[in-house]
Amino acid sequence: MNFELNENQTMISQMVRDFSEKEIRPNLNKWDSEEIFPVETMKKMGELGLLGIFVPEEYGGAGFGYFEYATALMELGKVCGGIGLSVAAHNSLCTGHILYHGNEEQKKKYLPKLASGEWIGAWGLTEANTGSDAMRMKTTAVQDGDDWIINGTKNWITHGLSGDVAVVLIRTGELLDSNGITTFIIEKGTPGFSAVKIKDKLGVRASETAELIFDNVRVPKENVIGNVGEGFKQAMKVLDGGRISIASLSCGVARGAYEASVQYAKEREQFGKPIGKFQAIAFKLADMATEIEAAELLTFQAAYLKNSKKPVTKAGAYAKYYASEVSVKCGNEAVQIMGGYGYTKEYPAEKFLRDSKLMTIGEGTSEIQKIVISREILK
């Protein structure tokens, strides 16, 4: 098995690194403290091909696979988990749902705009009272001639306010019926469709989060993705790929925390020598390095299966569960290594820790990943 980065990965890694140092790092503290979602920076990433990484060239995308996608998110995560999260949600959720489940007309209409960054995408499954328990969603769509009328709310939606188009899962059948949920494409500006920003998040504060509100929103039947009632099954497949996104981002955040810790351990002196010379600190770094390597291997294994169009449910859950927990551990250890300085915003450790916690929650909590994994191994 070849563990070297392929040519495309090497190119993307350097491109994202250069872009991050120029466009993201100088602004990340302001974006974080003021909860600013930098729309123009997102659009610049679209110009680089980062918002349509695995979209085929015929639809305006870069035409790469999940190795390149994972590599890009790892590099972004090393600098800013919030920006990385926005790129992940745009690619794997909104854009990915249309790519994998939309018809040809929908792909031609939406994918070029999403892949280029002209449009920013959102994806909505979660509601205020239905997170992991998605089949109890209360937002409903009722057919009215050739249209559907949608009422209800969605919560914790990335790009819910700034997004130009949202792919949303809505109940069209009975409660708890897995065949009673349908996917709709809803464009910004549709009458009755609005959003409210969610503020004061712990981390990933440069990534916009909002509540979507549907007040008699009329959507034409042409905006249904797939067949009526297929939405839940589509969403589960989309989340399989989305877990690779979060695993990749987790690896990036973890490695960012680790690299900052190594640098600090070399420079900070106590008792007449760099603190990295003390076994207590050196062993922390050894554990961090080892666990990050393991997390990356699990992530690239899942990416390989996704590229090969093989079942990825278990491998994606492995990667997402392990990498997200490693991310939190590395963030926590970075703060500990830096001591009092790590507890301040002057140093990067506290932001890595805050950003890392979302990784264990978004796109399926660690507890949900254990359910997925246990069901797969007990089949």
PDB file of C-alpha atoms in Angstrom, residues 19 40-52 60 90 114-118:
ATOM      1  CA  PHE A  19      -3.831  30.490   0.861  1.00  0.00           C
ATOM      2  CA  GLU A  40     -15.584  36.814   0.282  1.00  0.00           C
ATOM      3  CA  THR A  41     -12.848  34.491   1.538  1.00  0.00           C
ATOM      4  CA  MET A  42     -15.143  31.534   0.843  1.00  0.00           C
ATOM      5  CA  LYS A  43     -15.694  32.793  -2.681  1.00  0.00           C
ATOM      6  CA  LYS A  44     -11.926  33.065  -3.191  1.00  0.00           C
ATOM      7  CA  MET A  45     -11.646  29.414  -2.203  1.00  0.00           C
ATOM      8  CA  GLY A  46     -14.256  28.691  -4.844  1.00  0.00           C
ATOM      9  CA  GLU A  47     -12.006  30.309  -7.422  1.00  0.00           C
ATOM     10  CA  LEU A  48      -9.252  27.893  -6.340  1.00  0.00           C
ATOM     11  CA  GLY A  49     -11.552  24.905  -6.821  1.00  0.00           C
ATOM     12  CA  LEU A  50     -11.930  24.163  -3.112  1.00  0.00           C
ATOM     13  CA  LEU A  51     -15.728  24.403  -3.122  1.00  0.00           C
ATOM     14  CA  GLY A  52     -16.220  21.729  -5.758  1.00  0.00           C
ATOM     15  CA  GLY A  60     -17.593  23.081 -13.180  1.00  0.00           C
ATOM     16  CA  HIS A  90     -20.541  23.218   1.506  1.00  0.00           C
ATOM     17  CA  LEU A 114     -21.754  25.919  -5.993  1.00  0.00           C
ATOM     18  CA  ALA A 115     -18.438  24.581  -7.290  1.00  0.00           C
ATOM     19  CA  SER A 116     -17.254  28.022  -8.405  1.00  0.00           C
ATOM     20  CA  GLY A 117     -18.187  29.718  -5.144  1.00  0.00           C
ATOM     21  CA  GLU A 118     -20.695  31.989  -6.884  1.00  0.00           C
TER      22      GLU A 118
END
